[in-house]
mmCIF file of C-alpha atoms and ligand atoms in Angstrom:
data_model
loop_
_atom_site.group_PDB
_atom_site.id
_atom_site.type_symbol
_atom_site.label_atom_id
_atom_site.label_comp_id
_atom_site.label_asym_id
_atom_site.label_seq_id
_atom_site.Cartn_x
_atom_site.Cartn_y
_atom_site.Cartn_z
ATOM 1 C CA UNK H 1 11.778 17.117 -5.588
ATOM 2 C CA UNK H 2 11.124 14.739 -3.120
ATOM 3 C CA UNK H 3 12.377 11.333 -4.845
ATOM 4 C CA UNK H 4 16.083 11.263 -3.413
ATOM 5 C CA UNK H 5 14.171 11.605 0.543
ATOM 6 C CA UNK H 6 12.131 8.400 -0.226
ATOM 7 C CA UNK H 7 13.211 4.809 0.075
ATOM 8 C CA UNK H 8 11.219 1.444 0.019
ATOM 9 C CA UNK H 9 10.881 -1.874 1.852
ATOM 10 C CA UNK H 10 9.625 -4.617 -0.410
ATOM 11 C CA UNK H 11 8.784 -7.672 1.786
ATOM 12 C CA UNK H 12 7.448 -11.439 0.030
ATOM 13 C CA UNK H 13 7.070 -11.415 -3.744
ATOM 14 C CA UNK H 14 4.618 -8.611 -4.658
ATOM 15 C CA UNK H 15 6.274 -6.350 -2.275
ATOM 16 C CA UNK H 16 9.747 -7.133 -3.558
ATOM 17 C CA UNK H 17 8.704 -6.485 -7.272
ATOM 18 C CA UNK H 18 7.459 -3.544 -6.481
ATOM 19 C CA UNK H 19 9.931 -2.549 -4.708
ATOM 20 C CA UNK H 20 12.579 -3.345 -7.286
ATOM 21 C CA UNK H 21 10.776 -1.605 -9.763
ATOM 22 C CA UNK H 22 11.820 1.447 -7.963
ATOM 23 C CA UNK H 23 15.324 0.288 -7.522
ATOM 24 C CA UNK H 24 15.128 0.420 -11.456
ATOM 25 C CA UNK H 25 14.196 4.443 -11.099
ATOM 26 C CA UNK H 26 17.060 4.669 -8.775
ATOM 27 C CA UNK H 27 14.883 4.802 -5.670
ATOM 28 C CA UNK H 28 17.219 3.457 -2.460
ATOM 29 C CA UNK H 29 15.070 0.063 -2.232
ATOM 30 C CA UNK H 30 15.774 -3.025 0.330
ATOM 31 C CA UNK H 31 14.269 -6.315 -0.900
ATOM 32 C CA UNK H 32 12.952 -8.825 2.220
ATOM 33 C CA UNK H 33 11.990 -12.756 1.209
ATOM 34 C CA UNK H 34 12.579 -15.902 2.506
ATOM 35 C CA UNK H 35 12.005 -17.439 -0.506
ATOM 36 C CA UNK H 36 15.154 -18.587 -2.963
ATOM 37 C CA UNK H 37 12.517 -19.336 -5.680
ATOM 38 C CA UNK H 38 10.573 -15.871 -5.234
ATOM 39 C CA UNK H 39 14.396 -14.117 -5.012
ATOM 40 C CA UNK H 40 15.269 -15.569 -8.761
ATOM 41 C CA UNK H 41 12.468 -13.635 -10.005
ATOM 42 C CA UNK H 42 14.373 -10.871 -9.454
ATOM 43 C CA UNK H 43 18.025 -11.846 -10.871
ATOM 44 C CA UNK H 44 19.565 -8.637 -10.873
ATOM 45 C CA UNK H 45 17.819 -6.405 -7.501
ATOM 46 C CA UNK H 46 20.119 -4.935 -5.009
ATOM 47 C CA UNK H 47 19.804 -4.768 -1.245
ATOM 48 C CA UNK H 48 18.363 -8.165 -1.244
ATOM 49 C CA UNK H 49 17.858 -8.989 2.376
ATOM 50 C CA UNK H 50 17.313 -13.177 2.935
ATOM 51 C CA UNK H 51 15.216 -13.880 5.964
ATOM 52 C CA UNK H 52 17.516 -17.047 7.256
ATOM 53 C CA UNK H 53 15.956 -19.813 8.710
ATOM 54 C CA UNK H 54 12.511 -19.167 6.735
ATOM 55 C CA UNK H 55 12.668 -20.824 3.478
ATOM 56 C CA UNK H 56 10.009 -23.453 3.310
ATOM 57 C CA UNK H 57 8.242 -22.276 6.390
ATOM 58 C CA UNK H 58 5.670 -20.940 4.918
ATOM 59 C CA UNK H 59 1.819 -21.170 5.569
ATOM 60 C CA UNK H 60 1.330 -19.048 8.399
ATOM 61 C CA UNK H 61 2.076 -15.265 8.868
ATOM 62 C CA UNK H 62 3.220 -15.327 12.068
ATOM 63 C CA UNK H 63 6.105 -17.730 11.100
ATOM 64 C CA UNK H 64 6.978 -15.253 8.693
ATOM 65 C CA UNK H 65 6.858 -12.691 11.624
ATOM 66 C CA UNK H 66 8.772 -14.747 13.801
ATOM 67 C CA UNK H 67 11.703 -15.453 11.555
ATOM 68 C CA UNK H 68 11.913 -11.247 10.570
ATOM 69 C CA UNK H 69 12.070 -10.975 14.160
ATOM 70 C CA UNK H 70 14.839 -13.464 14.775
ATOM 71 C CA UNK H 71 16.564 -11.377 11.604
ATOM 72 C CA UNK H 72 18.665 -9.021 13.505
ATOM 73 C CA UNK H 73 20.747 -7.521 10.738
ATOM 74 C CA UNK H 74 17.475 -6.796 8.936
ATOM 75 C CA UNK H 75 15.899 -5.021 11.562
ATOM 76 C CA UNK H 76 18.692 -3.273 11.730
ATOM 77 C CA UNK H 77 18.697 -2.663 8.116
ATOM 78 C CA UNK H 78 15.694 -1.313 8.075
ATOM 79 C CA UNK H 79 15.790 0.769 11.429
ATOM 80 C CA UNK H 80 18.720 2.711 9.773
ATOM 81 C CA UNK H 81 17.007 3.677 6.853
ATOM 82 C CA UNK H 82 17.977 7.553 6.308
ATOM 83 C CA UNK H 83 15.174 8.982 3.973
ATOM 84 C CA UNK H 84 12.538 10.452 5.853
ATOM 85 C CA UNK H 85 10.068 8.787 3.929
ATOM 86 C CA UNK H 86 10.093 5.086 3.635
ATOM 87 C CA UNK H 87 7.203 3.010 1.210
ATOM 88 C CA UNK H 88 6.333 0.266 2.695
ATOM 89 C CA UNK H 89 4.896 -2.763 0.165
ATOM 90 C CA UNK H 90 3.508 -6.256 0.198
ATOM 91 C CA UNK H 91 0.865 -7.958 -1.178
ATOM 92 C CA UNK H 92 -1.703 -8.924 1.179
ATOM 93 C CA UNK H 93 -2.700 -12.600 0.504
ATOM 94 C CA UNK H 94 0.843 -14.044 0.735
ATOM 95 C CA UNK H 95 2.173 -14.810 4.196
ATOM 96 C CA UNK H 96 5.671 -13.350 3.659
ATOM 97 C CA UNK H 97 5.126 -9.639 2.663
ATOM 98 C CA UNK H 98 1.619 -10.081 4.746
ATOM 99 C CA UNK H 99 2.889 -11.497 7.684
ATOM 100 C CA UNK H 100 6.240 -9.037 7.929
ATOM 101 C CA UNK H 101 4.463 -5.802 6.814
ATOM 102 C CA UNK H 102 3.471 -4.135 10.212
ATOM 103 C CA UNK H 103 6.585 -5.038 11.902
ATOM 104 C CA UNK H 104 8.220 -3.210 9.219
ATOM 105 C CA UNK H 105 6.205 0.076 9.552
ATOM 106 C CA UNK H 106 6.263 -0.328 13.484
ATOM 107 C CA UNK H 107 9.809 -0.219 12.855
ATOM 108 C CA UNK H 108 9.843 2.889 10.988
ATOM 109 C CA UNK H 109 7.573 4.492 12.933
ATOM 110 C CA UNK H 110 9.724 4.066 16.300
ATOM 111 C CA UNK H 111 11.459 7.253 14.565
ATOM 112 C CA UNK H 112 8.270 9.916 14.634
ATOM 113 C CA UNK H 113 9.881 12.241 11.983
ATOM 114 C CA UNK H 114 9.896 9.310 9.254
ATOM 115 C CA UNK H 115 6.950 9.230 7.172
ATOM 116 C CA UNK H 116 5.877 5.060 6.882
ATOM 117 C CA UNK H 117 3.512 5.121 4.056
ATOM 118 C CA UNK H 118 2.226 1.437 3.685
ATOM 119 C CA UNK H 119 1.381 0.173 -0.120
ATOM 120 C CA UNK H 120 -0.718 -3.232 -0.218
ATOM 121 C CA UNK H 121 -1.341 -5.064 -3.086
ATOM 122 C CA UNK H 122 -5.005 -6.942 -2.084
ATOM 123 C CA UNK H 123 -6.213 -9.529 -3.901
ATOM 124 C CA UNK H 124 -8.780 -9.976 -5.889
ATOM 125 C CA UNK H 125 -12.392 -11.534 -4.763
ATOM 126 C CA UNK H 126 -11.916 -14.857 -6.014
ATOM 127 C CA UNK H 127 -8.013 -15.455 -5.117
ATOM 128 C CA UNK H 128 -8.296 -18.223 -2.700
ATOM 129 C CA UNK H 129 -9.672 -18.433 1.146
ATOM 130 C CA UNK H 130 -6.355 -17.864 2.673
ATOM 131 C CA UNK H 131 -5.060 -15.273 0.456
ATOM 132 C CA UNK H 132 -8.131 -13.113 1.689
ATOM 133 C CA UNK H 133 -8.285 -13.374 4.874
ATOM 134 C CA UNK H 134 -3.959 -12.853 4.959
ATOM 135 C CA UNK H 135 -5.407 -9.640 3.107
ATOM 136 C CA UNK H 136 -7.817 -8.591 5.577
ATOM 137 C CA UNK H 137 -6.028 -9.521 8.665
ATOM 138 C CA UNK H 138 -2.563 -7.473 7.132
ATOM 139 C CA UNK H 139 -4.831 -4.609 6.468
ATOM 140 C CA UNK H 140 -6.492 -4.603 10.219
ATOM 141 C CA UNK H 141 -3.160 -4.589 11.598
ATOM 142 C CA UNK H 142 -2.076 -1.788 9.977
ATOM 143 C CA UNK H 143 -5.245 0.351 10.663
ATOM 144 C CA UNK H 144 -4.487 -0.691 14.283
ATOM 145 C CA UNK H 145 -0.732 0.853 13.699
ATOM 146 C CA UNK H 146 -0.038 4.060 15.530
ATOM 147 C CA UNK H 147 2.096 6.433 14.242
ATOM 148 C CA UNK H 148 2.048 5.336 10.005
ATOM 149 C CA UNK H 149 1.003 7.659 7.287
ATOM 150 C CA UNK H 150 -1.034 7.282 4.455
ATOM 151 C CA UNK H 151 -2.177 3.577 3.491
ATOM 152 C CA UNK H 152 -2.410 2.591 -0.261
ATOM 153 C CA UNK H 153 -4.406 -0.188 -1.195
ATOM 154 C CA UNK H 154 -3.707 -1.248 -4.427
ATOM 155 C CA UNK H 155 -6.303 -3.387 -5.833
ATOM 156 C CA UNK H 156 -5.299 -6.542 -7.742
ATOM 157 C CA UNK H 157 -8.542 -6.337 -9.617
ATOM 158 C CA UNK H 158 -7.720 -3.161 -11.630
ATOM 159 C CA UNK H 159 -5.876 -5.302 -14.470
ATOM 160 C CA UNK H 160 -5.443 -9.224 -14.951
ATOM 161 C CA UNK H 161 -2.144 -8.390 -15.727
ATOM 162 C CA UNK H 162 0.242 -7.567 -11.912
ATOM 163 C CA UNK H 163 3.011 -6.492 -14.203
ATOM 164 C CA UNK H 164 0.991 -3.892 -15.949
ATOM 165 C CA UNK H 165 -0.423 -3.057 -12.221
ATOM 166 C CA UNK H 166 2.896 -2.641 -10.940
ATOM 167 C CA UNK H 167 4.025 -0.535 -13.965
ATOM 168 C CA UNK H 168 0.995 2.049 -13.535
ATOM 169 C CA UNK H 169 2.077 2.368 -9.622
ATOM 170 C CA UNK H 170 5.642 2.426 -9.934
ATOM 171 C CA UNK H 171 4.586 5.384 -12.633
ATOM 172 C CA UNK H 172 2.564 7.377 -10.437
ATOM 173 C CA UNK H 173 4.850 7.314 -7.369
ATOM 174 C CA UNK H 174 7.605 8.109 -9.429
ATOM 175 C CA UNK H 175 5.780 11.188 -10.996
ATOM 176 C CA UNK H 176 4.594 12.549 -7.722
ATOM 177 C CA UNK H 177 7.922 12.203 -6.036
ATOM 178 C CA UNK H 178 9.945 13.586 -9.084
ATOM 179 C CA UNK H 179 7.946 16.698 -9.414
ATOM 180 C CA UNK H 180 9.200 19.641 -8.996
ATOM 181 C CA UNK H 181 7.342 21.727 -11.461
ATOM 182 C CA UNK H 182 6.919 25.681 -10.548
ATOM 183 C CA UNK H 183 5.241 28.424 -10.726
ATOM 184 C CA UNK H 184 4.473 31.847 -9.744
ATOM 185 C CA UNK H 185 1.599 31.884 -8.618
ATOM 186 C CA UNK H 186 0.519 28.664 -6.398
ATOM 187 C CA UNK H 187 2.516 25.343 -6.081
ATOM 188 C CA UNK H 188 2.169 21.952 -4.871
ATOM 189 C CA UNK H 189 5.438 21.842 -2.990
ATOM 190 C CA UNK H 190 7.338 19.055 -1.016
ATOM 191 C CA UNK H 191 6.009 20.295 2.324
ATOM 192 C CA UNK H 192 2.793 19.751 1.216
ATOM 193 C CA UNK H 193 3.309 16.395 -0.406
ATOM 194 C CA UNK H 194 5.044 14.695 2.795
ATOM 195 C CA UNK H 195 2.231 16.412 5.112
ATOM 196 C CA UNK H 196 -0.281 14.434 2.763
ATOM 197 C CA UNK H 197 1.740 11.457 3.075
ATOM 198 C CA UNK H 198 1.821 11.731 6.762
ATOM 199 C CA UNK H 199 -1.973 11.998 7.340
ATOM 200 C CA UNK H 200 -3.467 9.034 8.544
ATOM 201 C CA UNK H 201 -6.367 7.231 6.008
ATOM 202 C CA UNK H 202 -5.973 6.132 2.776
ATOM 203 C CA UNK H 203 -4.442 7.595 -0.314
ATOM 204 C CA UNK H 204 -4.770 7.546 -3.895
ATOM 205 C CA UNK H 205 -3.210 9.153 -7.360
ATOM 206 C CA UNK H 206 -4.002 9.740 -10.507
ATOM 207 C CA UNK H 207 -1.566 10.460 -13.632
ATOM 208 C CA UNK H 208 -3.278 11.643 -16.727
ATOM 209 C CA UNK H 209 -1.167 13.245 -19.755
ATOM 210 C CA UNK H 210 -2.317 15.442 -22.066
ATOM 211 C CA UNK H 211 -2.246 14.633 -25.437
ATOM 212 C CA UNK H 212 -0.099 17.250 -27.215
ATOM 213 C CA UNK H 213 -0.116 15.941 -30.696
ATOM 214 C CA UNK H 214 -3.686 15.844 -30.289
ATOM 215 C CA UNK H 215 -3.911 19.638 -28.863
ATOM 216 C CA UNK H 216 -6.211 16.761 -26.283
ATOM 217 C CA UNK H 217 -6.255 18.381 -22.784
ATOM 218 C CA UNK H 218 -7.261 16.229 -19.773
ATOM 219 C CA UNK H 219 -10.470 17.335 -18.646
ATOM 220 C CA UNK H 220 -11.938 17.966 -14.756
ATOM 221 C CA UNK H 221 -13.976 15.031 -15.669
ATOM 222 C CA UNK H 222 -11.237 12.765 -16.646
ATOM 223 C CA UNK H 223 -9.300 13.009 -13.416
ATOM 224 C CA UNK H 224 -12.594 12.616 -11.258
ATOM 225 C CA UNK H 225 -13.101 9.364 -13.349
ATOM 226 C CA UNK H 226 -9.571 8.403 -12.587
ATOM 227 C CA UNK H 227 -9.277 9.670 -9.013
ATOM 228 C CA UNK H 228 -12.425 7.353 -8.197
ATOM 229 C CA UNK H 229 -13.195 4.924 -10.230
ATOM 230 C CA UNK H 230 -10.858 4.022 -13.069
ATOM 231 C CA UNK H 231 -7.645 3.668 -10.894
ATOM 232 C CA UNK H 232 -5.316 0.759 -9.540
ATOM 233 C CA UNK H 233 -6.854 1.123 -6.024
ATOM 234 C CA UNK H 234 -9.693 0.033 -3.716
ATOM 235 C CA UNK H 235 -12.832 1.708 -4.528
ATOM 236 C CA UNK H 236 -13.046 5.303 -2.102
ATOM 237 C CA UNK H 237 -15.883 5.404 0.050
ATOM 238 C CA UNK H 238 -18.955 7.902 -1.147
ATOM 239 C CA UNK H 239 -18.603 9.356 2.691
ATOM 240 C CA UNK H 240 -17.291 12.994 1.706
ATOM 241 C CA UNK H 241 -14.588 12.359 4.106
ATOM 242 C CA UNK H 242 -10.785 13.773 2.712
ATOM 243 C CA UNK H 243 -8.518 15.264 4.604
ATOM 244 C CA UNK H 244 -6.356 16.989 1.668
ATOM 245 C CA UNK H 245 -6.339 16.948 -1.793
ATOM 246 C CA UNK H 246 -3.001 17.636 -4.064
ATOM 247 C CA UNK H 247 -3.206 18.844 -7.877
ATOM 248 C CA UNK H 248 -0.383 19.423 -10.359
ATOM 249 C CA UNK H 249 -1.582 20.967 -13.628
ATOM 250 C CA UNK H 250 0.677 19.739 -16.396
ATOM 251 C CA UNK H 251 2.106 23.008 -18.208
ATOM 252 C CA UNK H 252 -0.885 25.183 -20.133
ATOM 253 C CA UNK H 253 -3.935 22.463 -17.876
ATOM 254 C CA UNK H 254 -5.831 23.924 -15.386
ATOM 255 C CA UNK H 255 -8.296 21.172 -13.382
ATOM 256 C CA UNK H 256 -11.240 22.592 -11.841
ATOM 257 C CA UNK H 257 -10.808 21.883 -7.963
ATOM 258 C CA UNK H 258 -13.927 22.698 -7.285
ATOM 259 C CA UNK H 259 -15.101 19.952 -9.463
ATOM 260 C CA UNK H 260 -13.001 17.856 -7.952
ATOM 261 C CA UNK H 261 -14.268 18.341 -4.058
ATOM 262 C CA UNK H 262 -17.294 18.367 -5.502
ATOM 263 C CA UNK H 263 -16.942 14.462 -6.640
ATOM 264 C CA UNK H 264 -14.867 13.837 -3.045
ATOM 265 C CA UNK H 265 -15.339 15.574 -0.436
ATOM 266 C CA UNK H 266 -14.160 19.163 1.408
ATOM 267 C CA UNK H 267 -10.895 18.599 2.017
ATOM 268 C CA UNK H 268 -8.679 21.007 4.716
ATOM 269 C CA UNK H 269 -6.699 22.300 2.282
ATOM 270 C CA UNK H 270 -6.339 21.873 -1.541
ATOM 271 C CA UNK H 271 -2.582 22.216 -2.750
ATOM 272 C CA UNK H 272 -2.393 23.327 -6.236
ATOM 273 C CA UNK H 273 0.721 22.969 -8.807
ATOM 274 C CA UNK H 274 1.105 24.252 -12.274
ATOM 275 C CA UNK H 275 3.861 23.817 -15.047
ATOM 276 C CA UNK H 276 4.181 19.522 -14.963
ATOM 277 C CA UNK H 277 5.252 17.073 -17.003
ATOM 278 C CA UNK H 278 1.856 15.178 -16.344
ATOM 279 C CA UNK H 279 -1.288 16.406 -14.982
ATOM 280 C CA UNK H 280 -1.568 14.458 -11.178
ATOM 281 C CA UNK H 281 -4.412 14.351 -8.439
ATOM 282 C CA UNK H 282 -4.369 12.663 -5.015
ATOM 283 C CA UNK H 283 -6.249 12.790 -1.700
ATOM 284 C CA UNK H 284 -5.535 11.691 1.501
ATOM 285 C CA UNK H 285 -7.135 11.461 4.688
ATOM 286 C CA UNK H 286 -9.863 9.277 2.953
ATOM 287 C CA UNK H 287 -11.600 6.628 5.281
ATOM 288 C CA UNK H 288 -9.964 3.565 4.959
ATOM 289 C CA UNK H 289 -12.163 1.156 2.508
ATOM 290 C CA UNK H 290 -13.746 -0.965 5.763
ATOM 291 C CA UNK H 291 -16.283 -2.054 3.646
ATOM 292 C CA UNK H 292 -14.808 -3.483 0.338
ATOM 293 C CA UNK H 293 -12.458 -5.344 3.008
ATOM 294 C CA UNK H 294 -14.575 -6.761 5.220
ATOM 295 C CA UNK H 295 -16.586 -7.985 2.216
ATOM 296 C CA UNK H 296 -13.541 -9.686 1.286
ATOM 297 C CA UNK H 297 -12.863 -11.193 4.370
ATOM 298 C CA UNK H 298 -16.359 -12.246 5.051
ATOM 299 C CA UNK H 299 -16.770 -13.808 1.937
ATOM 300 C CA UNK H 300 -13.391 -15.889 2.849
ATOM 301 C CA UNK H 301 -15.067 -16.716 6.167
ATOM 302 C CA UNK H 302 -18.465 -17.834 4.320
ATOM 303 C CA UNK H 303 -16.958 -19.924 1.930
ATOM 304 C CA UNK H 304 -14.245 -21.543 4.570
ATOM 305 C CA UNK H 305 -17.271 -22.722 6.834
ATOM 306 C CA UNK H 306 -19.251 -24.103 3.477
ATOM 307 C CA UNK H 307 -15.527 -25.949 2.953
ATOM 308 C CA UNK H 308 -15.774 -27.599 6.647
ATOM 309 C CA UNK H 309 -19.159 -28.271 6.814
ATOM 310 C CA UNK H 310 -18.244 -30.264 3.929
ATOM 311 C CA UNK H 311 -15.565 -31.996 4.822
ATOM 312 C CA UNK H 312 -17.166 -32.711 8.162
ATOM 313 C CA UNK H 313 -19.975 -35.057 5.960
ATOM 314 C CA UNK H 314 -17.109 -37.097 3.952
ATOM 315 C CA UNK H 315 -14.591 -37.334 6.990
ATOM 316 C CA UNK H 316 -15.029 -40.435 9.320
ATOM 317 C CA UNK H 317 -12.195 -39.138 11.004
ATOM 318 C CA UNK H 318 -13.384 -36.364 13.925
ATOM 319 C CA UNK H 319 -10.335 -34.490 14.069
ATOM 320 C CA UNK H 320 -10.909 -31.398 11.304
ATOM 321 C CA UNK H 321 -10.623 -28.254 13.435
ATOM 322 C CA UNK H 322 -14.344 -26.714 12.828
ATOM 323 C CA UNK H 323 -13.786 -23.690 15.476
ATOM 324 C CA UNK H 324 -15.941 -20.706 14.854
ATOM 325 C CA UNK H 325 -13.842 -18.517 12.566
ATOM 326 C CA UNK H 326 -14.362 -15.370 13.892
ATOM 327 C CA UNK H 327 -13.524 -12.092 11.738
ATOM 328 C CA UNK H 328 -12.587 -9.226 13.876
ATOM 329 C CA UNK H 329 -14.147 -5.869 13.266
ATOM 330 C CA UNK H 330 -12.186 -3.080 11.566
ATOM 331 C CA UNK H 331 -13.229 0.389 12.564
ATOM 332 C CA UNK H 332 -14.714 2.927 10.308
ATOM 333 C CA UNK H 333 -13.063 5.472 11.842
ATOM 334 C CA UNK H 334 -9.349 6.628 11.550
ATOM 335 C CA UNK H 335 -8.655 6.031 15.629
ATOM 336 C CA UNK H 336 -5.613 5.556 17.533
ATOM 337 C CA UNK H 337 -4.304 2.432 16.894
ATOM 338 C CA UNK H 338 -3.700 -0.496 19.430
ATOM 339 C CA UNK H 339 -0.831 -2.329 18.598
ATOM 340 C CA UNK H 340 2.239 -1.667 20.652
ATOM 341 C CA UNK H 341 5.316 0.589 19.201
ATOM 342 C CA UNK H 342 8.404 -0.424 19.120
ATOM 343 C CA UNK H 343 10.648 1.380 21.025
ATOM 344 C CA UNK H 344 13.711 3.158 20.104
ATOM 345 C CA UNK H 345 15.780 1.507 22.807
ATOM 346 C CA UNK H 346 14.828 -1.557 21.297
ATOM 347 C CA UNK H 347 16.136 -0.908 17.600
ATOM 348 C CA UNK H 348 19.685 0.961 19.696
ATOM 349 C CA UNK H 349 19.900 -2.479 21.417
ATOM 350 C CA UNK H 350 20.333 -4.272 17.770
HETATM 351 N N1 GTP E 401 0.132 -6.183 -7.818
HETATM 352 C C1 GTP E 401 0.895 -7.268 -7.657
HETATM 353 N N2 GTP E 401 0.443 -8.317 -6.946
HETATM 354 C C2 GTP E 401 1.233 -9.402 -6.816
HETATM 355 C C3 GTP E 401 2.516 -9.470 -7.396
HETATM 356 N N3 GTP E 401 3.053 -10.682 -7.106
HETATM 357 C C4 GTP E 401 2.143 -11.346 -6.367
HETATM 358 N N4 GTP E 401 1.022 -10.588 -6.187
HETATM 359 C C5 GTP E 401 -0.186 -10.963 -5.445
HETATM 360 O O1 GTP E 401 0.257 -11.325 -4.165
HETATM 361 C C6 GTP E 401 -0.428 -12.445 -3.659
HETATM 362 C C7 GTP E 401 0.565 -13.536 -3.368
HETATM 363 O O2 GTP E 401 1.528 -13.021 -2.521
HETATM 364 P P1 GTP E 401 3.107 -13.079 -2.735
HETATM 365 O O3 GTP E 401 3.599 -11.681 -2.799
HETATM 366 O O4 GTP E 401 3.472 -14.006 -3.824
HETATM 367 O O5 GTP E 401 3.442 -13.736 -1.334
HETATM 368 P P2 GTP E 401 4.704 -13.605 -0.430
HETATM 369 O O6 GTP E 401 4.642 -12.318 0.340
HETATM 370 O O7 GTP E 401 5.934 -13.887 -1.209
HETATM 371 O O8 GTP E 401 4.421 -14.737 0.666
HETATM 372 P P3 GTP E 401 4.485 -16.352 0.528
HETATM 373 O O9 GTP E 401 3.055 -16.771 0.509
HETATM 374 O O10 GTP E 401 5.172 -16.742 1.810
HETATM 375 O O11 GTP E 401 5.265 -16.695 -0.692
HETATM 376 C C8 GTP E 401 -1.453 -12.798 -4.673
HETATM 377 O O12 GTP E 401 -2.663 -12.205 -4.295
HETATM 378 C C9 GTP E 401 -0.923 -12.182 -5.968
HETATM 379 O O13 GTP E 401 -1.958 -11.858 -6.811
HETATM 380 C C10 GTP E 401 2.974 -8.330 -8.138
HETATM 381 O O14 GTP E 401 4.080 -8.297 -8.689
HETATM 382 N N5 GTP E 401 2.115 -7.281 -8.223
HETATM 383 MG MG1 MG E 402 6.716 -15.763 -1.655
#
């Protein structure tokens, strides 16, 4: 089983609840904020790391960048993190989490045998202006990161309820990293899992149990319907593209994986597992959801220029800044990133 090889970063509140709800399920789990108030949320979490000099700074990412950067001992922290796969989670519309998130992974990444798997929690369509576009511009920079796994775009849509969001994530990650079901004929073993988790794209999961009282087996059909629509993340693309798709049959199950490609895509290689506590799917390698987000940022962009066009017809004053807001493009494609690495002489020099 892979769970004692993974460890998380939880950065701003989302990301830190998250995070500690893995520290409950004994994952090894550090805890960034800058916020007092968010940290007594969280009473009892261990490895809470305080960004100094940030508290009531907030309102602009890049403060919250600056002030991990000026954090020494947490860069450190982080840059001696021993599991070779580290989850990486904030939400995207704060500025904490947001702002911190892809210095975090760049980070991690400076080591190429780690595994950074980014998990961000995106807010819904009508969470305010700024918590969008945080979202969209967290979720271009990591696109734009070099050398990170799988993304996982949780979608804050999925339930009204974040706790009962968190509790269906924290569920599924814990299931696919605790497996360690077997059998003689196939299996979906750790090799496979972490070379899933290292392929660039996006990633989703899918628990379903069958029901034994019931003698109710999940069905193909059920875990296409949770694999792409009824699921805690951003909506897949219809493209066909998938790099590799992962099943574990819970014991006496068998999932049709041809179904399953059928209602995805052809995947490189389909891993197959048999004998679980739970019946799992997951694909990754999917094309990042470019659409859905630049909707979301648009929208944000739309409605902020309705907002100063207004303001402009009330104000006698001239000085509202009414700059073009321009929204940078995010590529379709999974490319090579452009944002700089960080080097490891760099994190030796901490
Ligand atoms: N899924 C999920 N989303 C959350 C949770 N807590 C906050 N969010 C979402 O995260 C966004 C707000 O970000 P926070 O995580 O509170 O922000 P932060 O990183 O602490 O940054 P600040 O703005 O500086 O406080 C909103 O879109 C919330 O809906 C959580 O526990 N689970
Ligand atoms: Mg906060």
């Amino acid at each position: 089983m892979l769970k004692n090889d993974v460890a998380v970063v939880g950065a701003g509140l989302g990301g830190a609840t998250v995070a500690y709800g893995l520290q409950q399920k004994n994952y090894r789990a550090y805890l960034i904020n800058g916020s007092e108030q968010d940290n007594r949320t969280i009473p009892d979490a261990k490895n809470v790391l305080i960004l100094e000099g940030y508290d009531g700074l907030a309102g602009d990412r890049s403060l919250a960048l600056e002030a991990l950067q000026k954090n020494k001992q947490i860069l450190k922290t982080i840059s001696e993190i021993e599991q070779k796969i580290v989850l990486c989670v904030a939400s995207g519309g704060g500025y904490t989490g947001s702002g911190n998130l892809p210095y975090i992974c760049d980070i991690l990444a400076a080591d190429s045998e780690r595994i950074v798997v980014p998990i961000v929690l995106m807010p819904r369509k009508d969470e305010p202006i700024q918590k969008r576009l945080n979202a969209y511009n967290l979720a271009k920079e990591l696109i734009d990161t070099d050398g990170i796994g799988a993304i996982i775009f949780v979608n804050n849509e999925s339930y009204d309820d974040l706790k009962r969001i968190n509790i269906v994530l924290v569920n599924m990650l814990d299931a696919f990293f605790s497996d360690s079901s077997a059998s003689s004929g196939s299996n979906f073993d750790d090799s496979e899992k972490m070379k899933m988790l290292k392929e660039p794209g996006a990633f989703v999961i899918a628990m379903l149990s069958d029901k034994r009282a019931e003698e109710k087996k999940t069905t193909t059909q059920d875990m296409i319907n949770a694999l792409t629509a009824k699921n805690i993340f951003l909506p897949i693309n219809n493209d066909g593209i998938v790099g590799n798709i992962g099943i574990i049959n819970q014991k006496n199950n068998k999932l049709d994986e041809h179904e399953l490609i059928k209602a995805i895509g052809t995947p490189e290689n389909v891993f197959i597992g048999y004998n679980g506590n739970v019946n799992i799917a997951c694909a990754s390698g999917l094309s990042y959801p470019v659409e859905y987000i630049k909707k979301l940022g648009q929208s944000a962009v739309e409605e902020q220029k309705e907002r100063i066009e207004k303001r402009k017809t009330i104000s006698v004053l001239d000085d509202l800044n009414t700059e073009e807001i321009v929204i940078p493009e995010v590529k379709k494609k999974i490319t090579k990133g452009k944002r700089n690495r960080i080097s490891l002489d760099f994190l030796n020099s901490l």
